[in-house]
Amino acid sequence: MKSRYAFLFLVCLLPHCLWAQFKLNIGDDSPIRKLTIAEMAVQNLYVDSVDEAKLVEDAIRGMLKELDPHSSYSTPKEVKALNEPLQGNFDGIGVQFNMIEDTLLVIQPTVKGPSEKVGILAGDRIITVNDTAIAGVKMPKEDIMKRLRGPRGTKVRLGIVRRGVPETLYFTVVRDKIPVHSIDAVYMIRPEVGYIRIGNFGATTYTEFMQGIDKLSKQGMKRLILDLQDNGGGYLQAAVQIANEFLNARDLIVYTEGRATGRMDYHCDGTGHIRELPVTVLVNEFTASAAEIVSGAIQDHDRGTIVGRRTFGKGLVQRPIDLPDGSMIRLTVAHYYTPTGRCIQKPYKKGDLKEYEMDFDNRLKHGELTNRDSIHFADSLKFQTLREHRTVYGGGGIMPDEFVPLDTLQYTRFHRQLAVKSVIINSSLRYIDDNRKELKKNYATFDQFSREFEVPQSLIDQIIAEGEKAKVTPKDDEELQRTLPFLRQQLKALVARDLWDMNEYYHIINDQNHIVQRALAL
């Protein structure tokens, strides 16, 4: 460390002519030396003051930008946010919440969590945290989260406004470990047909999955629908554990290979509990990474049917490189390959992130999302499955066995704009907030709610009126009529979610999911 500062001091004193000569004396064509000298020169000789930490961060980002789309740099704050959904827990007060008119509204307290233990209820509004106002002050959501979260065992004093109670209530909550679930839904979708939706692959995914399998088996499951739609991936090991449950001993699940890392194979150990259970896997254009590993392994071994649309095509392996200040580089070191040797990664141009991010729009424009005949593969991309020798395709992503086109009529322009402007979610939150007690009284069970509840016309009218305020209107009556069926189903699902949980949300919304319905028809 002393030598570094001595070197900097020397640099600052050298005349310009000697500075050039000094560079030549220490320069030995090393790119690292070149980069170090450049940073030192800017820091010590530049006409204005500079933020050295930001300078280094920008240099790192600049280097990674010229590589592939998934090599990235994250600040310490970003690292924490990225890791929490995968680690399976975080320290906090234990509430599901949403923001409505810049006020934090409790949707549900975590069962047996710290907030439920002190008596905080669904529908409560948190207006102060340790006597600091967080409501009506337009505080950023990130700042609110920072105040609510904290180390396990620490205390936080919350000011609560509760409907029907005139004065502000105060609760002291002792923060604790709050579980983060990676499985969104587990239920019997039809007699003998179980349904499990995995949202991402995290540290607790395998345990949650096996608990779900046990639950459904006791309810008479004879077949399984494994829903990986919109699953952006996560931990490789979690994907390997899930695939291991379906395949036989020594079956190859996935292998990775890179210039410096060599090939690494991941095989089944033969301990799978559901190796004979018929399975259908659901995928779409947002199914990526670890979810593609599971899909590809099941398809290549002819273990089940893949239903939906071609997956995202994220087959680059990142190795985390921790930096001293808590920041991290995620550097691509290898590719993922399915058991037949298909590279999962879709093509990309180094340094062209914009084109890569436009892939969904390009697929839609070319008709790939709406018509299977619009998808063309070169003969070099044909592979044969390992048991039945069916033709499958490489070239990026997993092409399903049963293609389900995207229904562009279901998601109208009017509906998309209502969603983007948050009109739908905010209106549903207000409806729940105004009618929670009555809904709980009228629908004692979810089964009763599912059978009897109908979205009131007043809620539809309110959404249309709020849309007009936000300058969102249907093009004509035809577009409005095409929007209403799915909008009603979505609102019913949102009400179910807020009264119960995500499991009940998918109970409702899956009735309008064409990929789920195709799987059931099969």
mmCIF file of N, CA and C in Angstrom, residues 322-376:
data_model
loop_
_atom_site.group_PDB
_atom_site.id
_atom_site.type_symbol
_atom_site.label_atom_id
_atom_site.label_comp_id
_atom_site.label_asym_id
_atom_site.label_seq_id
_atom_site.Cartn_x
_atom_site.Cartn_y
_atom_site.Cartn_z
ATOM 1 N N ASP A 322 -16.624 -11.745 -6.204
ATOM 2 C CA ASP A 322 -16.871 -10.759 -5.152
ATOM 3 C C ASP A 322 -15.708 -9.775 -5.063
ATOM 4 N N LEU A 323 -16.044 -8.497 -4.956
ATOM 5 C CA LEU A 323 -15.045 -7.444 -4.825
ATOM 6 C C LEU A 323 -15.010 -6.937 -3.378
ATOM 7 N N PRO A 324 -13.917 -6.324 -2.947
ATOM 8 C CA PRO A 324 -13.716 -6.003 -1.520
ATOM 9 C C PRO A 324 -14.808 -5.141 -0.899
ATOM 10 N N ASP A 325 -15.463 -4.279 -1.685
ATOM 11 C CA ASP A 325 -16.458 -3.367 -1.103
ATOM 12 C C ASP A 325 -17.867 -3.957 -1.093
ATOM 13 N N GLY A 326 -17.986 -5.243 -1.413
ATOM 14 C CA GLY A 326 -19.300 -5.875 -1.441
ATOM 15 C C GLY A 326 -19.951 -5.876 -2.804
ATOM 16 N N SER A 327 -19.335 -5.208 -3.769
ATOM 17 C CA SER A 327 -19.848 -5.250 -5.140
ATOM 18 C C SER A 327 -19.451 -6.576 -5.779
ATOM 19 N N MET A 328 -19.909 -6.808 -6.991
ATOM 20 C CA MET A 328 -19.682 -8.119 -7.586
ATOM 21 C C MET A 328 -19.669 -8.025 -9.111
ATOM 22 N N ILE A 329 -18.791 -8.777 -9.716
ATOM 23 C CA ILE A 329 -18.816 -9.003 -11.167
ATOM 24 C C ILE A 329 -19.401 -10.384 -11.404
ATOM 25 N N ARG A 330 -20.381 -10.456 -12.293
ATOM 26 C CA ARG A 330 -20.901 -11.757 -12.748
ATOM 27 C C ARG A 330 -20.345 -11.954 -14.150
ATOM 28 N N LEU A 331 -19.326 -12.800 -14.250
ATOM 29 C CA LEU A 331 -18.593 -12.966 -15.503
ATOM 30 C C LEU A 331 -18.985 -14.279 -16.176
ATOM 31 N N THR A 332 -19.334 -14.201 -17.435
ATOM 32 C CA THR A 332 -19.685 -15.403 -18.194
ATOM 33 C C THR A 332 -18.430 -16.248 -18.414
ATOM 34 N N VAL A 333 -18.491 -17.515 -18.000
ATOM 35 C CA VAL A 333 -17.326 -18.397 -18.087
ATOM 36 C C VAL A 333 -17.582 -19.648 -18.919
ATOM 37 N N ALA A 334 -18.852 -19.915 -19.268
ATOM 38 C CA ALA A 334 -19.154 -21.146 -20.009
ATOM 39 C C ALA A 334 -20.541 -21.052 -20.624
ATOM 40 N N HIS A 335 -20.878 -22.076 -21.423
ATOM 41 C CA HIS A 335 -22.216 -22.229 -21.997
ATOM 42 C C HIS A 335 -22.906 -23.425 -21.351
ATOM 43 N N TYR A 336 -24.244 -23.367 -21.293
ATOM 44 C CA TYR A 336 -25.050 -24.537 -20.916
ATOM 45 C C TYR A 336 -25.371 -25.340 -22.170
ATOM 46 N N TYR A 337 -25.321 -26.682 -22.035
ATOM 47 C CA TYR A 337 -25.719 -27.573 -23.128
ATOM 48 C C TYR A 337 -26.692 -28.618 -22.583
ATOM 49 N N THR A 338 -27.740 -28.918 -23.346
ATOM 50 C CA THR A 338 -28.685 -29.959 -22.956
ATOM 51 C C THR A 338 -28.040 -31.323 -23.162
ATOM 52 N N PRO A 339 -28.647 -32.403 -22.668
ATOM 53 C CA PRO A 339 -28.043 -33.741 -22.803
ATOM 54 C C PRO A 339 -27.728 -34.146 -24.240
ATOM 55 N N THR A 340 -28.491 -33.668 -25.232
ATOM 56 C CA THR A 340 -28.192 -34.024 -26.633
ATOM 57 C C THR A 340 -27.092 -33.160 -27.224
ATOM 58 N N GLY A 341 -26.628 -32.160 -26.497
ATOM 59 C CA GLY A 341 -25.570 -31.296 -26.987
ATOM 60 C C GLY A 341 -26.044 -29.976 -27.545
ATOM 61 N N ARG A 342 -27.325 -29.639 -27.335
ATOM 62 C CA ARG A 342 -27.848 -28.360 -27.823
ATOM 63 C C ARG A 342 -27.373 -27.226 -26.919
ATOM 64 N N CYS A 343 -26.847 -26.175 -27.530
ATOM 65 C CA CYS A 343 -26.484 -24.987 -26.766
ATOM 66 C C CYS A 343 -27.750 -24.189 -26.501
ATOM 67 N N ILE A 344 -28.030 -23.892 -25.242
ATOM 68 C CA ILE A 344 -29.260 -23.196 -24.875
ATOM 69 C C ILE A 344 -29.209 -21.726 -25.296
ATOM 70 N N GLN A 345 -28.009 -21.127 -25.325
ATOM 71 C CA GLN A 345 -27.886 -19.691 -25.568
ATOM 72 C C GLN A 345 -28.266 -19.318 -27.003
ATOM 73 N N LYS A 346 -29.132 -18.303 -27.132
ATOM 74 C CA LYS A 346 -29.472 -17.787 -28.454
ATOM 75 C C LYS A 346 -28.330 -16.922 -28.974
ATOM 76 N N PRO A 347 -28.235 -16.724 -30.278
ATOM 77 C CA PRO A 347 -27.144 -15.928 -30.839
ATOM 78 C C PRO A 347 -27.177 -14.479 -30.358
ATOM 79 N N TYR A 348 -26.003 -13.853 -30.301
ATOM 80 C CA TYR A 348 -25.903 -12.441 -29.924
ATOM 81 C C TYR A 348 -24.637 -11.858 -30.534
ATOM 82 N N LYS A 349 -24.621 -10.540 -30.647
ATOM 83 C CA LYS A 349 -23.434 -9.832 -31.094
ATOM 84 C C LYS A 349 -22.790 -9.170 -29.880
ATOM 85 N N LYS A 350 -21.509 -9.360 -29.704
ATOM 86 C CA LYS A 350 -20.820 -8.767 -28.559
ATOM 87 C C LYS A 350 -20.964 -7.252 -28.594
ATOM 88 N N GLY A 351 -21.349 -6.696 -27.461
ATOM 89 C CA GLY A 351 -21.473 -5.249 -27.344
ATOM 90 C C GLY A 351 -22.791 -4.685 -27.832
ATOM 91 N N ASP A 352 -23.639 -5.519 -28.432
ATOM 92 C CA ASP A 352 -24.917 -5.026 -28.970
ATOM 93 C C ASP A 352 -26.055 -5.457 -28.056
ATOM 94 N N LEU A 353 -26.161 -4.813 -26.904
ATOM 95 C CA LEU A 353 -27.188 -5.170 -25.935
ATOM 96 C C LEU A 353 -28.577 -4.763 -26.412
ATOM 97 N N LYS A 354 -28.674 -3.660 -27.135
ATOM 98 C CA LYS A 354 -29.972 -3.170 -27.586
ATOM 99 C C LYS A 354 -30.669 -4.185 -28.469
ATOM 100 N N GLU A 355 -29.955 -4.745 -29.431
ATOM 101 C CA GLU A 355 -30.548 -5.736 -30.322
ATOM 102 C C GLU A 355 -30.968 -6.974 -29.543
ATOM 103 N N TYR A 356 -30.166 -7.357 -28.566
ATOM 104 C CA TYR A 356 -30.474 -8.526 -27.734
ATOM 105 C C TYR A 356 -31.767 -8.295 -26.955
ATOM 106 N N GLU A 357 -31.934 -7.089 -26.419
ATOM 107 C CA GLU A 357 -33.125 -6.777 -25.633
ATOM 108 C C GLU A 357 -34.372 -6.642 -26.504
ATOM 109 N N MET A 358 -34.183 -6.467 -27.802
ATOM 110 C CA MET A 358 -35.317 -6.350 -28.720
ATOM 111 C C MET A 358 -35.783 -7.703 -29.232
ATOM 112 N N ASP A 359 -35.239 -8.780 -28.688
ATOM 113 C CA ASP A 359 -35.544 -10.122 -29.208
ATOM 114 C C ASP A 359 -37.028 -10.433 -29.169
ATOM 115 N N PHE A 360 -37.701 -10.079 -28.061
ATOM 116 C CA PHE A 360 -39.136 -10.364 -27.968
ATOM 117 C C PHE A 360 -39.902 -9.636 -29.068
ATOM 118 N N ASP A 361 -39.603 -8.353 -29.254
ATOM 119 C CA ASP A 361 -40.278 -7.587 -30.302
ATOM 120 C C ASP A 361 -39.992 -8.169 -31.683
ATOM 121 N N ASN A 362 -38.750 -8.609 -31.896
ATOM 122 C CA ASN A 362 -38.395 -9.186 -33.187
ATOM 123 C C ASN A 362 -39.134 -10.496 -33.429
ATOM 124 N N ARG A 363 -39.260 -11.319 -32.390
ATOM 125 C CA ARG A 363 -40.005 -12.573 -32.525
ATOM 126 C C ARG A 363 -41.467 -12.299 -32.872
ATOM 127 N N LEU A 364 -42.033 -11.295 -32.207
ATOM 128 C CA LEU A 364 -43.428 -10.951 -32.472
ATOM 129 C C LEU A 364 -43.592 -10.425 -33.896
ATOM 130 N N LYS A 365 -42.659 -9.569 -34.312
ATOM 131 C CA LYS A 365 -42.716 -8.975 -35.651
ATOM 132 C C LYS A 365 -42.593 -10.048 -36.736
ATOM 133 N N HIS A 366 -41.755 -11.042 -36.494
ATOM 134 C CA HIS A 366 -41.536 -12.087 -37.491
ATOM 135 C C HIS A 366 -42.602 -13.177 -37.446
ATOM 136 N N GLY A 367 -43.520 -13.084 -36.505
ATOM 137 C CA GLY A 367 -44.611 -14.057 -36.419
ATOM 138 C C GLY A 367 -44.293 -15.305 -35.635
ATOM 139 N N GLU A 368 -43.104 -15.353 -34.997
ATOM 140 C CA GLU A 368 -42.712 -16.572 -34.297
ATOM 141 C C GLU A 368 -43.589 -16.870 -33.088
ATOM 142 N N LEU A 369 -44.105 -15.829 -32.438
ATOM 143 C CA LEU A 369 -44.918 -16.032 -31.237
ATOM 144 C C LEU A 369 -46.358 -16.408 -31.554
ATOM 145 N N THR A 370 -46.757 -16.204 -32.794
ATOM 146 C CA THR A 370 -48.165 -16.438 -33.150
ATOM 147 C C THR A 370 -48.360 -17.563 -34.152
ATOM 148 N N ASN A 371 -47.283 -18.014 -34.797
ATOM 149 C CA ASN A 371 -47.427 -19.026 -35.849
ATOM 150 C C ASN A 371 -46.183 -19.903 -35.877
ATOM 151 N N ARG A 372 -46.348 -21.183 -35.621
ATOM 152 C CA ARG A 372 -45.189 -22.091 -35.592
ATOM 153 C C ARG A 372 -44.490 -22.154 -36.950
ATOM 154 N N ASP A 373 -45.245 -22.005 -38.028
ATOM 155 C CA ASP A 373 -44.652 -22.089 -39.365
ATOM 156 C C ASP A 373 -43.687 -20.948 -39.648
ATOM 157 N N SER A 374 -43.733 -19.896 -38.816
ATOM 158 C CA SER A 374 -42.818 -18.769 -38.999
ATOM 159 C C SER A 374 -41.452 -19.031 -38.380
ATOM 160 N N ILE A 375 -41.310 -20.161 -37.695
ATOM 161 C CA ILE A 375 -40.052 -20.507 -37.047
ATOM 162 C C ILE A 375 -39.284 -21.465 -37.951
ATOM 163 N N HIS A 376 -38.097 -21.057 -38.371
ATOM 164 C CA HIS A 376 -37.308 -21.859 -39.304
ATOM 165 C C HIS A 376 -35.977 -22.242 -38.667
#
